[in-house]
Amino acid sequence: RFSLAKALINRGSTVRFENSRHIMTEIQGMYSGNKSDALNRAYACKVLILDDLGKEQATPFAISMLYELIDSRYMDGKPIVVTSNFSRPELLKRLCPHDAATAESIVSRLCENAETVYMCGDDRRLA
C-alpha cells in the first residue's frame, strides 16, 4: 500500500493515503461542528487511497458523505485505490446496513473501472 503511494508520488502525483476509519471520523467531526477540511483534501489529491474500507462504524451521515466523496471523484475521473478485507457482497452489507441503495452506489462506482487484486495468505504481521 505504501509502496504504491510512494511510486505515485515519485511520478509527480499528489496522493492522500487515508485509513477509512480515520476519514470517517473526520467527516463525523464536520457534522458535530468541527471545521475539518477532510473532504476537500480527499477531493483535491490526484489519487486517493482508502485503506481498510468496511472497517468503519458508519453513521448514515458519514456514509452519505463517503458517497459524495466517491461520486465526486468518480464523476471527475479521479482514481481511488481501495484496500479491504471484505468481498464485494460483504462490503455492501458492512457499508450501509440501513441504506442498501447507497452502499450499492458506492461499491458500484468503486468497481466499474477497477482491477481487483486478491491477496491471499497469512497475515505477515502475525507471523
PDB file of C-alpha atoms in Angstrom:
ATOM      1  CA  ARG A   1       0.000   0.000   0.000  1.00  0.00           C
ATOM      2  CA  PHE A   2       2.682   2.478   0.951  1.00  0.00           C
ATOM      3  CA  SER A   3       4.820   1.312  -1.984  1.00  0.00           C
ATOM      4  CA  LEU A   4       2.058   2.279  -4.394  1.00  0.00           C
ATOM      5  CA  ALA A   5       1.710   5.702  -2.776  1.00  0.00           C
ATOM      6  CA  LYS A   6       5.471   6.228  -2.910  1.00  0.00           C
ATOM      7  CA  ALA A   7       5.653   5.219  -6.588  1.00  0.00           C
ATOM      8  CA  LEU A   8       2.811   7.603  -7.473  1.00  0.00           C
ATOM      9  CA  ILE A   9       4.426  10.459  -5.562  1.00  0.00           C
ATOM     10  CA  ASN A  10       7.728   9.799  -7.337  1.00  0.00           C
ATOM     11  CA  ARG A  11       5.832  10.214 -10.634  1.00  0.00           C
ATOM     12  CA  GLY A  12       4.519  13.613  -9.562  1.00  0.00           C
ATOM     13  CA  SER A  13       1.045  12.700  -8.306  1.00  0.00           C
ATOM     14  CA  THR A  14      -0.470  14.125  -5.195  1.00  0.00           C
ATOM     15  CA  VAL A  15      -1.607  11.190  -3.098  1.00  0.00           C
ATOM     16  CA  ARG A  16      -3.707  11.029   0.009  1.00  0.00           C
ATOM     17  CA  PHE A  17      -3.357   7.735   1.858  1.00  0.00           C
ATOM     18  CA  GLU A  18      -6.044   7.512   4.485  1.00  0.00           C
ATOM     19  CA  ASN A  19      -7.461   4.809   6.682  1.00  0.00           C
ATOM     20  CA  SER A  20     -11.200   4.772   6.008  1.00  0.00           C
ATOM     21  CA  ARG A  21     -11.941   4.830   9.751  1.00  0.00           C
ATOM     22  CA  HIS A  22      -9.888   7.986  10.127  1.00  0.00           C
ATOM     23  CA  ILE A  23     -11.522   9.791   7.232  1.00  0.00           C
ATOM     24  CA  MET A  24     -14.968   8.782   8.520  1.00  0.00           C
ATOM     25  CA  THR A  25     -14.038  10.175  11.943  1.00  0.00           C
ATOM     26  CA  GLU A  26     -13.011  13.443  10.282  1.00  0.00           C
ATOM     27  CA  ILE A  27     -16.268  13.525   8.341  1.00  0.00           C
ATOM     28  CA  GLN A  28     -18.200  12.910  11.570  1.00  0.00           C
ATOM     29  CA  GLY A  29     -16.310  15.849  13.078  1.00  0.00           C
ATOM     30  CA  MET A  30     -17.742  18.048  10.340  1.00  0.00           C
ATOM     31  CA  TYR A  31     -21.236  17.065  11.453  1.00  0.00           C
ATOM     32  CA  SER A  32     -20.520  17.920  15.078  1.00  0.00           C
ATOM     33  CA  GLY A  33     -19.306  21.410  14.176  1.00  0.00           C
ATOM     34  CA  ASN A  34     -15.582  20.834  13.605  1.00  0.00           C
ATOM     35  CA  LYS A  35     -14.496  22.774  10.524  1.00  0.00           C
ATOM     36  CA  SER A  36     -12.339  19.917   9.231  1.00  0.00           C
ATOM     37  CA  ASP A  37     -11.435  20.012   5.559  1.00  0.00           C
ATOM     38  CA  ALA A  38     -11.256  16.219   5.282  1.00  0.00           C
ATOM     39  CA  LEU A  39     -13.429  16.094   2.187  1.00  0.00           C
ATOM     40  CA  ASN A  40     -11.627  18.971   0.460  1.00  0.00           C
ATOM     41  CA  ARG A  41      -8.259  17.261   0.885  1.00  0.00           C
ATOM     42  CA  ALA A  42      -9.718  13.988  -0.394  1.00  0.00           C
ATOM     43  CA  TYR A  43     -11.251  15.769  -3.411  1.00  0.00           C
ATOM     44  CA  ALA A  44      -8.084  17.726  -4.229  1.00  0.00           C
ATOM     45  CA  CYS A  45      -5.482  14.974  -4.483  1.00  0.00           C
ATOM     46  CA  LYS A  46      -4.819  13.233  -7.779  1.00  0.00           C
ATOM     47  CA  VAL A  47      -5.021   9.757  -6.224  1.00  0.00           C
ATOM     48  CA  LEU A  48      -6.956   8.819  -3.099  1.00  0.00           C
ATOM     49  CA  ILE A  49      -6.027   5.595  -1.334  1.00  0.00           C
ATOM     50  CA  LEU A  50      -8.667   4.397   1.144  1.00  0.00           C
ATOM     51  CA  ASP A  51      -7.273   1.715   3.399  1.00  0.00           C
ATOM     52  CA  ASP A  52      -9.435  -0.894   5.174  1.00  0.00           C
ATOM     53  CA  LEU A  53     -12.777   0.136   3.683  1.00  0.00           C
ATOM     54  CA  GLY A  54     -15.589  -1.598   5.548  1.00  0.00           C
ATOM     55  CA  LYS A  55     -13.948  -1.493   8.990  1.00  0.00           C
ATOM     56  CA  GLU A  56     -15.594   1.788   9.965  1.00  0.00           C
ATOM     57  CA  GLN A  57     -18.744   2.017  12.073  1.00  0.00           C
ATOM     58  CA  ALA A  58     -20.506   4.445   9.822  1.00  0.00           C
ATOM     59  CA  THR A  59     -23.489   6.603  10.593  1.00  0.00           C
ATOM     60  CA  PRO A  60     -25.964   7.438   7.829  1.00  0.00           C
ATOM     61  CA  PHE A  61     -24.425  10.948   7.652  1.00  0.00           C
ATOM     62  CA  ALA A  62     -20.898   9.606   7.260  1.00  0.00           C
ATOM     63  CA  ILE A  63     -21.978   7.126   4.586  1.00  0.00           C
ATOM     64  CA  SER A  64     -23.754   9.940   2.764  1.00  0.00           C
ATOM     65  CA  MET A  65     -20.533  11.972   2.800  1.00  0.00           C
ATOM     66  CA  LEU A  66     -18.482   8.928   1.734  1.00  0.00           C
ATOM     67  CA  TYR A  67     -20.857   8.515  -1.209  1.00  0.00           C
ATOM     68  CA  GLU A  68     -20.459  12.208  -2.045  1.00  0.00           C
ATOM     69  CA  LEU A  69     -16.666  11.866  -1.966  1.00  0.00           C
ATOM     70  CA  ILE A  70     -16.577   8.734  -4.107  1.00  0.00           C
ATOM     71  CA  ASP A  71     -19.195  10.011  -6.546  1.00  0.00           C
ATOM     72  CA  SER A  72     -17.408  13.333  -6.975  1.00  0.00           C
ATOM     73  CA  ARG A  73     -14.084  11.633  -7.720  1.00  0.00           C
ATOM     74  CA  TYR A  74     -15.874   9.151  -9.990  1.00  0.00           C
ATOM     75  CA  MET A  75     -17.559  11.928 -11.990  1.00  0.00           C
ATOM     76  CA  ASP A  76     -14.246  13.810 -12.314  1.00  0.00           C
ATOM     77  CA  GLY A  77     -12.374  10.666 -13.397  1.00  0.00           C
ATOM     78  CA  LYS A  78     -10.038  10.837 -10.396  1.00  0.00           C
ATOM     79  CA  PRO A  79      -8.669   7.466  -9.292  1.00  0.00           C
ATOM     80  CA  ILE A  80      -9.402   5.829  -5.966  1.00  0.00           C
ATOM     81  CA  VAL A  81      -7.437   2.851  -4.708  1.00  0.00           C
ATOM     82  CA  VAL A  82      -9.238   0.814  -2.060  1.00  0.00           C
ATOM     83  CA  THR A  83      -7.989  -1.898   0.244  1.00  0.00           C
ATOM     84  CA  SER A  84     -10.436  -4.062   2.136  1.00  0.00           C
ATOM     85  CA  ASN A  85     -10.572  -7.397   3.902  1.00  0.00           C
ATOM     86  CA  PHE A  86     -14.105  -7.871   2.625  1.00  0.00           C
ATOM     87  CA  SER A  87     -15.533  -9.265  -0.598  1.00  0.00           C
ATOM     88  CA  ARG A  88     -17.867  -7.049  -2.598  1.00  0.00           C
ATOM     89  CA  PRO A  89     -21.027  -8.634  -1.095  1.00  0.00           C
ATOM     90  CA  GLU A  90     -19.593  -8.331   2.427  1.00  0.00           C
ATOM     91  CA  LEU A  91     -18.643  -4.717   1.776  1.00  0.00           C
ATOM     92  CA  LEU A  92     -22.180  -3.954   0.635  1.00  0.00           C
ATOM     93  CA  LYS A  93     -23.568  -5.248   3.925  1.00  0.00           C
ATOM     94  CA  ARG A  94     -20.992  -3.503   6.086  1.00  0.00           C
ATOM     95  CA  LEU A  95     -21.053  -0.094   4.440  1.00  0.00           C
ATOM     96  CA  CYS A  96     -24.655   0.760   4.921  1.00  0.00           C
ATOM     97  CA  PRO A  97     -26.936  -1.776   6.575  1.00  0.00           C
ATOM     98  CA  HIS A  98     -29.795   0.739   6.719  1.00  0.00           C
ATOM     99  CA  ASP A  99     -29.491   2.044   3.145  1.00  0.00           C
ATOM    100  CA  ALA A 100     -28.634  -0.685   0.664  1.00  0.00           C
ATOM    101  CA  ALA A 101     -29.059   1.655  -2.313  1.00  0.00           C
ATOM    102  CA  THR A 102     -26.298   3.980  -1.104  1.00  0.00           C
ATOM    103  CA  ALA A 103     -23.988   1.050  -0.371  1.00  0.00           C
ATOM    104  CA  GLU A 104     -24.652  -0.352  -3.845  1.00  0.00           C
ATOM    105  CA  SER A 105     -23.891   3.028  -5.407  1.00  0.00           C
ATOM    106  CA  ILE A 106     -20.601   3.306  -3.513  1.00  0.00           C
ATOM    107  CA  VAL A 107     -19.418  -0.205  -4.409  1.00  0.00           C
ATOM    108  CA  SER A 108     -20.647   0.139  -7.994  1.00  0.00           C
ATOM    109  CA  ARG A 109     -18.622   3.312  -8.543  1.00  0.00           C
ATOM    110  CA  LEU A 110     -15.546   1.763  -6.978  1.00  0.00           C
ATOM    111  CA  CYS A 111     -15.798  -1.364  -9.138  1.00  0.00           C
ATOM    112  CA  GLU A 112     -16.829  -0.013 -12.542  1.00  0.00           C
ATOM    113  CA  ASN A 113     -13.373   0.599 -13.982  1.00  0.00           C
ATOM    114  CA  ALA A 114     -11.494  -1.327 -11.325  1.00  0.00           C
ATOM    115  CA  GLU A 115      -8.987  -4.074 -11.395  1.00  0.00           C
ATOM    116  CA  THR A 116      -9.416  -6.308  -8.372  1.00  0.00           C
ATOM    117  CA  VAL A 117      -6.276  -7.804  -6.898  1.00  0.00           C
ATOM    118  CA  TYR A 118      -6.863 -10.590  -4.397  1.00  0.00           C
ATOM    119  CA  MET A 119      -4.108 -11.147  -1.897  1.00  0.00           C
ATOM    120  CA  CYS A 120      -4.190 -14.449  -0.077  1.00  0.00           C
ATOM    121  CA  GLY A 121      -2.063 -15.943   2.632  1.00  0.00           C
ATOM    122  CA  ASP A 122      -1.296 -15.471   6.251  1.00  0.00           C
ATOM    123  CA  ASP A 123      -1.171 -12.026   7.819  1.00  0.00           C
ATOM    124  CA  ARG A 124       2.547 -11.198   7.782  1.00  0.00           C
ATOM    125  CA  ARG A 125       2.086  -9.059  10.894  1.00  0.00           C
ATOM    126  CA  LEU A 126       1.025 -12.137  12.841  1.00  0.00           C
ATOM    127  CA  ALA A 127       3.855 -14.341  11.558  1.00  0.00           C
TER     128      ALA A 127
END
